[in-house]
Amino acid sequence: MIMTQPTCSTRSWRRPGALLLGGVLALNVASAEEIIHERIESEEHDLRLVRMVSGLEHPWGMAVLPDGRFLVTQRTGQMVLIDGGEVTELDGVPEVSAQGQGGLLDVVLHPRYGEENGGEGDNDWIYFAYSKPGDDGTASALARARLEGESLTDVEELFEQDRNSSPGRHYGSRLAWQEDGTLLMTVGDRGVEPERAQAGDDHAGSVLRLTDTGGVPDDNPFVDDDGVLDEIFTLGNRNIQGLAVAADGAIWASEHGPLGGDELNLIEAGENYGWPEASRGVDYGTREPIGVESLPEMRDAVYVYADRFAPSGLAQVDSERFGEWQDNLLAGGLRSEELKRLVIEDGEVVYRERVLQGQIGRIRDVRQGPDGYLYLLNDAGDGGLYRLEPAD
């Protein structure tokens, strides 16, 4: 059993040159809704695609507040609050490293946000993942904060991976809550030493499971194993950037693989998903296979995405607005610019459909909102927040 201690940080940071006018971020942000496509035909539903906001700078993750406002992270280091026609940059974001693939990454609300639990606002925490700068590289980190007006307050750093490294790649950093109130966080292999994903004494290349205060749940799979860090839930993951906990409790993950090796995995406690010893992809430079396709002691992917899908963002549909898509997964693609629908039966992908391709560019995040509509972020210097809704 290897213990690591959470630390605290309350540093604030603002991107130079951002001008606030009356609390509203004065950037090239357009916030009037615009129908991009009146009708997109799919096999089960005809869809309307609406751009809610444009001018966001490489948006990465989003969360919907109980009052319908959106929190959106920008990889460049800002969190913005979107309220109808206004986009406001929030003060109080910790210092982040926005080099390479790093920056301010995923964001989720406490699962009981808005509920009073012994006092007003006890559960009103916003959790966010980011790349934390250090003297010898960067680390994947997790913090939480409260929203007060136009600021993040009471900022607490809950987790920092045990080893800083360079370059700024493969942070993972997707977040998802389980029904038991524990928080899953993905950490990539950091892009240079893939064998780190097989090292139990290294957070890189894993899924972590934490309490809502950043501690270690008593029933984590490796708490009695002296060779594995207590936070680790699974090993052998290259770079998970899509994570969804289904209504039945199943944990689904979209994982960036090497060339041709992007995966959909069913995440289960204590399992090893093979990277880099088992992979369906090849090296980007040499085109040589990486590892073998399968090993008996490691979990195979449920599904390998075709070509260079580059997955990011994953959601399960359970909204009555999309009645024919019940329990389907929607996976976003970066390089492919696709939104892919995956039909799951008995833990297997039995059917797939390309719902979008190219309409909004690189899809970074996919969420179902509390209103039952589907929301997308596209990864671009002039990125946007989009709503996907039934056309009829």
CSV table of C-alpha atoms in Angstrom, one decimal:
chain,number,residue,atom,x,y,z
A,1,MET,CA,0.0,0.0,0.0
A,2,ILE,CA,1.5,3.3,-1.1
A,3,MET,CA,0.0,6.4,0.3
A,4,THR,CA,0.1,9.9,-1.2
A,5,GLN,CA,-1.0,13.0,0.5
A,6,PRO,CA,-3.3,15.7,-1.0
A,7,THR,CA,-2.0,19.3,-0.9
A,8,CYS,CA,-3.7,22.6,-1.0
A,9,SER,CA,-3.3,25.6,-3.4
A,10,THR,CA,-5.2,28.8,-3.7
A,11,ARG,CA,-3.2,30.6,-6.4
A,12,SER,CA,-5.2,32.6,-8.9
A,13,TRP,CA,-4.3,33.5,-12.5
A,14,ARG,CA,-5.7,35.4,-15.4
A,15,ARG,CA,-4.7,35.3,-19.1
A,16,PRO,CA,-2.9,38.6,-19.9
A,17,GLY,CA,-4.9,40.8,-22.3
A,18,ALA,CA,-8.3,39.6,-21.3
A,19,LEU,CA,-10.5,42.7,-20.8
A,20,LEU,CA,-13.5,42.6,-18.5
A,21,LEU,CA,-16.3,45.1,-19.2
A,22,GLY,CA,-18.9,45.0,-16.5
A,23,GLY,CA,-17.9,41.5,-15.6
A,24,VAL,CA,-18.4,40.2,-19.2
A,25,LEU,CA,-15.4,38.8,-21.0
A,26,ALA,CA,-14.5,41.2,-23.8
A,27,LEU,CA,-13.2,38.8,-26.4
A,28,ASN,CA,-14.4,37.9,-29.8
A,29,VAL,CA,-17.2,35.8,-28.4
A,30,ALA,CA,-20.5,35.6,-30.3
A,31,SER,CA,-23.4,34.4,-28.1
A,32,ALA,CA,-26.5,34.8,-30.3
A,33,GLU,CA,-27.9,31.3,-31.0
A,34,GLU,CA,-27.7,30.3,-34.7
A,35,ILE,CA,-29.1,27.2,-36.4
A,36,ILE,CA,-26.1,25.7,-38.2
A,37,HIS,CA,-28.1,22.8,-39.8
A,38,GLU,CA,-31.9,22.9,-39.8
A,39,ARG,CA,-32.1,19.1,-40.5
A,40,ILE,CA,-29.5,16.4,-40.3
A,41,GLU,CA,-30.8,13.0,-41.2
A,42,SER,CA,-29.8,10.0,-39.1
A,43,GLU,CA,-31.2,6.5,-39.0
A,44,GLU,CA,-33.5,7.0,-35.9
A,45,HIS,CA,-33.8,10.8,-35.5
A,46,ASP,CA,-33.6,13.8,-37.7
A,47,LEU,CA,-31.6,16.4,-35.9
A,48,ARG,CA,-31.1,20.2,-35.6
A,49,LEU,CA,-27.7,21.6,-34.9
A,50,VAL,CA,-27.6,24.9,-33.0
A,51,ARG,CA,-24.5,27.0,-32.2
A,52,MET,CA,-25.1,28.6,-28.8
A,53,VAL,CA,-21.8,30.4,-28.4
A,54,SER,CA,-18.8,30.9,-30.7
A,55,GLY,CA,-15.4,32.5,-30.1
A,56,LEU,CA,-14.3,30.2,-27.3
A,57,GLU,CA,-10.6,29.4,-27.2
A,58,HIS,CA,-10.0,25.6,-27.4
A,59,PRO,CA,-12.9,24.7,-25.1
A,60,TRP,CA,-12.3,21.4,-23.4
A,61,GLY,CA,-15.0,20.5,-20.8
A,62,MET,CA,-18.4,21.7,-19.7
A,63,ALA,CA,-20.8,21.4,-16.9
A,64,VAL,CA,-24.4,22.6,-16.6
A,65,LEU,CA,-25.4,24.4,-13.4
A,66,PRO,CA,-28.9,23.8,-11.9
A,67,ASP,CA,-30.1,27.1,-13.2
A,68,GLY,CA,-29.1,26.3,-16.8
A,69,ARG,CA,-25.9,28.3,-17.0
A,70,PHE,CA,-22.9,26.6,-18.4
A,71,LEU,CA,-19.3,26.3,-17.1
A,72,VAL,CA,-16.8,25.7,-19.9
A,73,THR,CA,-13.1,25.3,-19.5
A,74,GLN,CA,-10.7,26.6,-22.1
A,75,ARG,CA,-7.4,24.7,-22.6
A,76,THR,CA,-5.6,28.1,-22.6
A,77,GLY,CA,-6.3,28.4,-18.9
A,78,GLN,CA,-9.7,30.0,-18.4
A,79,MET,CA,-13.1,28.9,-17.1
A,80,VAL,CA,-16.0,30.8,-18.5
A,81,LEU,CA,-19.6,31.1,-17.3
A,82,ILE,CA,-22.2,31.2,-20.1
A,83,ASP,CA,-25.5,32.8,-19.2
A,84,GLY,CA,-27.7,33.3,-22.1
A,85,GLY,CA,-26.1,36.0,-24.2
A,86,GLU,CA,-23.2,36.7,-21.8
A,87,VAL,CA,-19.8,34.9,-21.5
A,88,THR,CA,-17.9,35.8,-18.3
A,89,GLU,CA,-14.3,34.7,-17.5
A,90,LEU,CA,-14.1,33.6,-13.8
A,91,ASP,CA,-11.4,34.8,-11.5
A,92,GLY,CA,-9.6,32.4,-9.2
A,93,VAL,CA,-8.5,29.6,-11.5
A,94,PRO,CA,-5.2,28.1,-10.3
A,95,GLU,CA,-2.1,28.4,-12.4
A,96,VAL,CA,-2.0,25.9,-15.3
A,97,SER,CA,0.5,24.9,-17.9
A,98,ALA,CA,-1.1,25.5,-21.3
A,99,GLN,CA,1.8,24.1,-23.3
A,100,GLY,CA,1.3,21.2,-25.7
A,101,GLN,CA,-1.9,19.3,-24.8
A,102,GLY,CA,-2.0,20.7,-21.3
A,103,GLY,CA,-4.2,23.4,-19.8
A,104,LEU,CA,-7.5,23.7,-18.0
A,105,LEU,CA,-9.2,20.5,-18.9
A,106,ASP,CA,-12.4,18.7,-17.6
A,107,VAL,CA,-15.0,20.1,-15.2
A,108,VAL,CA,-17.8,18.4,-13.3
A,109,LEU,CA,-20.2,19.4,-10.5
A,110,HIS,CA,-20.5,17.6,-7.3
A,111,PRO,CA,-23.3,15.0,-7.8
A,112,ARG,CA,-25.4,16.7,-5.1
A,113,TYR,CA,-24.7,20.3,-6.2
A,114,GLY,CA,-27.5,22.6,-5.2
A,115,GLU,CA,-28.7,20.4,-2.4
A,116,GLU,CA,-28.5,21.5,1.2
A,117,ASN,CA,-26.8,18.9,3.4
A,118,GLY,CA,-26.8,20.3,6.9
A,119,GLY,CA,-26.1,23.9,5.7
A,120,GLU,CA,-26.5,26.1,2.7
A,121,GLY,CA,-24.3,25.1,-0.3
A,122,ASP,CA,-22.5,22.3,1.4
A,123,ASN,CA,-22.4,20.3,-1.8
A,124,ASP,CA,-21.8,23.3,-4.1
A,125,TRP,CA,-18.4,22.2,-5.4
A,126,ILE,CA,-17.0,22.5,-8.9
A,127,TYR,CA,-14.3,19.9,-9.7
A,128,PHE,CA,-11.8,20.5,-12.5
A,129,ALA,CA,-8.7,18.8,-13.8
A,130,TYR,CA,-5.7,20.7,-15.2
A,131,SER,CA,-2.0,20.4,-16.0
A,132,LYS,CA,0.0,21.8,-13.1
A,133,PRO,CA,3.4,23.4,-13.8
A,134,GLY,CA,6.4,22.5,-11.8
A,135,ASP,CA,10.2,22.9,-11.8
A,136,ASP,CA,10.8,19.6,-13.5
A,137,GLY,CA,7.8,19.4,-15.8
A,138,THR,CA,4.0,19.2,-15.3
A,139,ALA,CA,1.6,17.0,-13.5
A,140,SER,CA,-2.1,16.1,-13.9
A,141,ALA,CA,-3.9,17.7,-11.0
A,142,LEU,CA,-7.5,17.9,-9.6
A,143,ALA,CA,-9.0,20.8,-7.7
A,144,ARG,CA,-12.4,21.9,-6.5
A,145,ALA,CA,-13.8,25.4,-5.8
A,146,ARG,CA,-17.1,27.2,-5.1
A,147,LEU,CA,-18.7,29.7,-7.5
A,148,GLU,CA,-19.4,33.1,-6.0
A,149,GLY,CA,-20.6,35.7,-8.5
A,150,GLU,CA,-17.8,35.9,-11.1
A,151,SER,CA,-15.1,34.1,-9.1
A,152,LEU,CA,-14.0,30.7,-8.0
A,153,THR,CA,-13.5,30.8,-4.3
A,154,ASP,CA,-12.3,28.3,-1.6
A,155,VAL,CA,-10.0,26.7,-4.2
A,156,GLU,CA,-8.6,23.4,-2.9
A,157,GLU,CA,-6.1,21.2,-4.7
A,158,LEU,CA,-7.3,17.6,-4.1
A,159,PHE,CA,-4.8,15.5,-6.1
A,160,GLU,CA,-1.5,15.9,-7.9
A,161,GLN,CA,0.1,12.9,-9.7
A,162,ASP,CA,3.2,11.6,-8.0
A,163,ARG,CA,5.7,12.5,-10.8
A,164,ASN,CA,6.2,15.6,-13.0
A,165,SER,CA,7.3,15.0,-16.5
A,166,SER,CA,7.8,16.6,-20.0
A,167,PRO,CA,6.6,17.1,-22.7
A,168,GLY,CA,3.1,18.4,-22.2
A,169,ARG,CA,1.2,15.4,-23.6
A,170,HIS,CA,-1.2,12.7,-22.7
A,171,TYR,CA,-2.8,14.1,-19.6
A,172,GLY,CA,-6.1,12.2,-19.8
A,173,SER,CA,-8.0,14.3,-17.3
A,174,ARG,CA,-11.6,13.2,-17.9
A,175,LEU,CA,-13.8,13.1,-14.8
A,176,ALA,CA,-16.9,11.1,-14.0
A,177,TRP,CA,-18.9,10.4,-10.8
A,178,GLN,CA,-20.0,6.9,-9.8
A,179,GLU,CA,-23.3,6.3,-8.1
A,180,ASP,CA,-21.6,5.7,-4.8
A,181,GLY,CA,-20.2,9.3,-4.8
A,182,THR,CA,-16.7,8.4,-5.8
A,183,LEU,CA,-14.9,10.4,-8.5
A,184,LEU,CA,-13.1,8.8,-11.4
A,185,MET,CA,-10.2,10.7,-13.0
A,186,THR,CA,-8.1,9.5,-16.0
A,187,VAL,CA,-4.4,10.2,-16.2
A,188,GLY,CA,-2.5,9.6,-19.5
A,189,ASP,CA,0.8,7.9,-19.9
A,190,ARG,CA,2.4,11.4,-20.5
A,191,GLY,CA,3.6,10.5,-23.9
A,192,VAL,CA,7.3,9.7,-23.7
A,193,GLU,CA,7.7,6.5,-21.5
A,194,PRO,CA,4.6,4.4,-22.3
A,195,GLU,CA,5.8,1.7,-19.9
A,196,ARG,CA,4.8,4.0,-17.1
A,197,ALA,CA,1.2,2.7,-17.7
A,198,GLN,CA,2.3,-0.7,-16.4
A,199,ALA,CA,4.0,0.6,-13.3
A,200,GLY,CA,1.9,0.4,-10.1
A,201,ASP,CA,4.0,3.0,-8.4
A,202,ASP,CA,3.2,5.6,-11.0
A,203,HIS,CA,-0.1,7.4,-11.6
A,204,ALA,CA,0.6,7.7,-15.3
A,205,GLY,CA,-1.5,5.6,-17.6
A,206,SER,CA,-4.3,4.8,-15.2
A,207,VAL,CA,-7.9,5.5,-14.1
A,208,LEU,CA,-8.0,6.8,-10.5
A,209,ARG,CA,-10.9,6.6,-8.0
A,210,LEU,CA,-11.1,9.2,-5.3
A,211,THR,CA,-13.5,10.5,-2.6
A,212,ASP,CA,-15.1,13.8,-3.1
A,213,THR,CA,-12.4,15.3,-0.8
A,214,GLY,CA,-9.5,13.7,-2.8
A,215,GLY,CA,-9.0,10.8,-0.5
A,216,VAL,CA,-8.7,7.1,-1.2
A,217,PRO,CA,-11.9,5.0,-0.9
A,218,ASP,CA,-11.5,2.1,1.5
A,219,ASP,CA,-12.5,-0.4,-1.2
A,220,ASN,CA,-10.2,0.7,-3.9
A,221,PRO,CA,-8.7,-2.4,-5.6
A,222,PHE,CA,-5.1,-1.9,-4.6
A,223,VAL,CA,-5.2,-0.5,-1.1
A,224,ASP,CA,-3.7,-3.7,0.3
A,225,ASP,CA,-1.0,-4.0,-2.5
A,226,ASP,CA,2.3,-2.4,-1.4
A,227,GLY,CA,3.4,-2.2,-5.0
A,228,VAL,CA,0.5,-0.1,-6.4
A,229,LEU,CA,-0.6,3.5,-5.5
A,230,ASP,CA,-3.8,3.5,-3.5
A,231,GLU,CA,-5.6,5.9,-5.9
A,232,ILE,CA,-5.3,3.6,-8.9
A,233,PHE,CA,-8.4,1.9,-10.1
A,234,THR,CA,-7.1,0.5,-13.4
A,235,LEU,CA,-3.7,0.2,-15.1
A,236,GLY,CA,-2.5,0.1,-18.7
A,237,ASN,CA,-4.5,3.0,-20.1
A,238,ARG,CA,-2.7,5.2,-22.8
A,239,ASN,CA,-4.8,8.4,-22.8
A,240,ILE,CA,-8.5,8.3,-21.9
A,241,GLN,CA,-10.3,11.5,-23.0
A,242,GLY,CA,-13.9,10.1,-23.0
A,243,LEU,CA,-15.5,8.8,-19.8
A,244,ALA,CA,-19.1,7.9,-19.0
A,245,VAL,CA,-20.8,6.1,-16.2
A,246,ALA,CA,-23.9,4.5,-17.6
A,247,ALA,CA,-27.3,4.2,-15.8
A,248,ASP,CA,-26.5,0.5,-14.9
A,249,GLY,CA,-23.2,1.6,-13.4
A,250,ALA,CA,-21.0,0.4,-16.2
A,251,ILE,CA,-17.9,2.6,-16.8
A,252,TRP,CA,-17.2,3.3,-20.5
A,253,ALA,CA,-14.0,4.9,-21.7
A,254,SER,CA,-12.8,6.2,-25.1
A,255,GLU,CA,-9.1,5.9,-25.3
A,256,HIS,CA,-6.5,7.5,-27.6
A,257,GLY,CA,-4.4,4.7,-29.0
A,258,PRO,CA,-1.4,4.7,-31.3
A,259,LEU,CA,-2.1,4.9,-35.0
A,260,GLY,CA,-5.2,2.7,-35.7
A,261,GLY,CA,-5.5,1.7,-32.1
A,262,ASP,CA,-8.2,4.0,-30.6
A,263,GLU,CA,-10.3,2.0,-28.2
A,264,LEU,CA,-13.6,1.8,-26.4
A,265,ASN,CA,-13.1,0.0,-23.0
A,266,LEU,CA,-15.3,-1.2,-20.3
A,267,ILE,CA,-13.5,-0.1,-17.1
A,268,GLU,CA,-13.6,-2.5,-14.2
A,269,ALA,CA,-11.8,-2.3,-10.8
A,270,GLY,CA,-8.3,-3.7,-10.7
A,271,GLU,CA,-8.0,-4.5,-14.4
A,272,ASN,CA,-5.0,-4.0,-16.6
A,273,TYR,CA,-5.9,-2.7,-20.2
A,274,GLY,CA,-2.6,-3.7,-21.7
A,275,TRP,CA,-0.9,-0.5,-22.9
A,276,PRO,CA,1.8,-0.7,-24.2
A,277,GLU,CA,2.2,-4.5,-24.0
A,278,ALA,CA,-1.0,-5.1,-25.8
A,279,SER,CA,-2.4,-2.8,-28.5
A,280,ARG,CA,-4.2,-2.9,-31.8
A,281,GLY,CA,-2.3,0.1,-33.2
A,282,VAL,CA,1.1,0.8,-34.8
A,283,ASP,CA,3.8,3.3,-34.2
A,284,TYR,CA,3.1,6.7,-35.9
A,285,GLY,CA,6.6,6.9,-37.3
A,286,THR,CA,7.7,3.4,-38.1
A,287,ARG,CA,4.2,1.8,-38.7
A,288,GLU,CA,5.5,-1.2,-36.7
A,289,PRO,CA,3.0,-2.9,-34.4
A,290,ILE,CA,3.2,-1.9,-30.7
A,291,GLY,CA,3.1,-4.9,-28.5
A,292,VAL,CA,0.8,-7.8,-29.3
A,293,GLU,CA,-2.9,-7.7,-30.1
A,294,SER,CA,-4.0,-9.5,-26.9
A,295,LEU,CA,-2.6,-11.0,-23.7
A,296,PRO,CA,-4.6,-13.4,-21.5
A,297,GLU,CA,-3.9,-11.5,-18.3
A,298,MET,CA,-5.0,-8.1,-19.7
A,299,ARG,CA,-8.4,-6.8,-20.8
A,300,ASP,CA,-9.1,-6.5,-24.5
A,301,ALA,CA,-10.9,-3.5,-25.9
A,302,VAL,CA,-14.6,-3.9,-26.4
A,303,TYR,CA,-14.3,-2.0,-29.7
A,304,VAL,CA,-11.5,-0.6,-31.8
A,305,TYR,CA,-12.5,2.6,-33.7
A,306,ALA,CA,-11.8,2.5,-37.4
A,307,ASP,CA,-9.0,4.6,-38.9
A,308,ARG,CA,-7.8,7.6,-37.0
A,309,PHE,CA,-10.9,8.5,-34.9
A,310,ALA,CA,-9.1,10.3,-32.1
A,311,PRO,CA,-11.8,9.9,-29.4
A,312,SER,CA,-12.6,12.7,-27.0
A,313,GLY,CA,-15.8,13.1,-25.1
A,314,LEU,CA,-18.3,10.3,-24.4
A,315,ALA,CA,-21.9,10.3,-23.1
A,316,GLN,CA,-24.7,7.8,-22.6
A,317,VAL,CA,-28.1,8.8,-23.9
A,318,ASP,CA,-31.1,8.3,-21.6
A,319,SER,CA,-33.2,11.3,-22.6
A,320,GLU,CA,-36.8,10.9,-23.7
A,321,ARG,CA,-36.1,13.5,-26.4
A,322,PHE,CA,-34.0,10.8,-28.2
A,323,GLY,CA,-36.2,7.8,-27.5
A,324,GLU,CA,-34.7,5.6,-30.2
A,325,TRP,CA,-31.2,6.1,-28.8
A,326,GLN,CA,-31.9,4.9,-25.3
A,327,ASP,CA,-28.7,3.6,-23.6
A,328,ASN,CA,-26.6,4.2,-26.7
A,329,LEU,CA,-23.2,5.8,-26.3
A,330,LEU,CA,-22.2,9.0,-28.3
A,331,ALA,CA,-18.5,9.3,-28.9
A,332,GLY,CA,-16.8,12.5,-30.1
A,333,GLY,CA,-13.8,12.4,-32.5
A,334,LEU,CA,-11.1,15.0,-32.9
A,335,ARG,CA,-9.1,14.1,-36.1
A,336,SER,CA,-12.2,12.4,-37.6
A,337,GLU,CA,-14.5,15.3,-36.7
A,338,GLU,CA,-17.2,12.7,-36.1
A,339,LEU,CA,-19.9,12.1,-33.6
A,340,LYS,CA,-20.4,8.4,-33.5
A,341,ARG,CA,-23.4,6.5,-32.1
A,342,LEU,CA,-22.6,3.1,-30.6
A,343,VAL,CA,-25.3,0.6,-29.7
A,344,ILE,CA,-24.3,-1.6,-26.7
A,345,GLU,CA,-25.8,-5.0,-25.9
A,346,ASP,CA,-24.4,-7.3,-23.3
A,347,GLY,CA,-21.2,-5.3,-23.0
A,348,GLU,CA,-20.5,-5.4,-26.8
A,349,VAL,CA,-20.9,-2.9,-29.6
A,350,VAL,CA,-23.5,-4.4,-31.9
A,351,TYR,CA,-24.1,-1.4,-34.2
A,352,ARG,CA,-22.6,1.9,-35.0
A,353,GLU,CA,-23.7,5.0,-36.9
A,354,ARG,CA,-21.9,8.2,-37.9
A,355,VAL,CA,-24.2,11.0,-36.8
A,356,LEU,CA,-22.0,14.0,-37.6
A,357,GLN,CA,-18.9,14.4,-39.7
A,358,GLY,CA,-17.3,17.7,-40.3
A,359,GLN,CA,-20.2,20.0,-39.4
A,360,ILE,CA,-18.4,21.5,-36.4
A,361,GLY,CA,-14.9,20.3,-36.8
A,362,ARG,CA,-13.0,18.6,-34.0
A,363,ILE,CA,-15.4,17.4,-31.3
A,364,ARG,CA,-13.8,17.7,-27.9
A,365,ASP,CA,-16.7,17.0,-25.5
A,366,VAL,CA,-20.1,15.4,-25.5
A,367,ARG,CA,-22.7,15.8,-22.7
A,368,GLN,CA,-26.3,15.2,-22.2
A,369,GLY,CA,-27.8,18.2,-20.4
A,370,PRO,CA,-30.4,18.0,-17.6
A,371,ASP,CA,-32.9,19.3,-20.1
A,372,GLY,CA,-32.4,16.1,-22.2
A,373,TYR,CA,-30.7,17.9,-25.1
A,374,LEU,CA,-27.2,16.9,-26.3
A,375,TYR,CA,-24.3,19.4,-26.0
A,376,LEU,CA,-21.0,19.5,-27.9
A,377,LEU,CA,-17.8,21.5,-27.7
A,378,ASN,CA,-15.5,21.8,-30.7
A,379,ASP,CA,-11.7,22.1,-30.3
A,380,ALA,CA,-10.6,25.3,-32.2
A,381,GLY,CA,-9.2,28.7,-31.6
A,382,ASP,CA,-12.6,29.9,-32.5
A,383,GLY,CA,-14.5,27.1,-30.7
A,384,GLY,CA,-18.1,26.9,-29.8
A,385,LEU,CA,-20.8,25.4,-27.7
A,386,TYR,CA,-23.4,23.5,-29.7
A,387,ARG,CA,-26.8,22.0,-29.0
A,388,LEU,CA,-28.1,18.9,-30.8
A,389,GLU,CA,-31.9,18.5,-30.7
A,390,PRO,CA,-34.6,16.6,-32.5
A,391,ALA,CA,-35.7,18.5,-35.7
A,392,ASP,CA,-39.4,17.7,-35.2
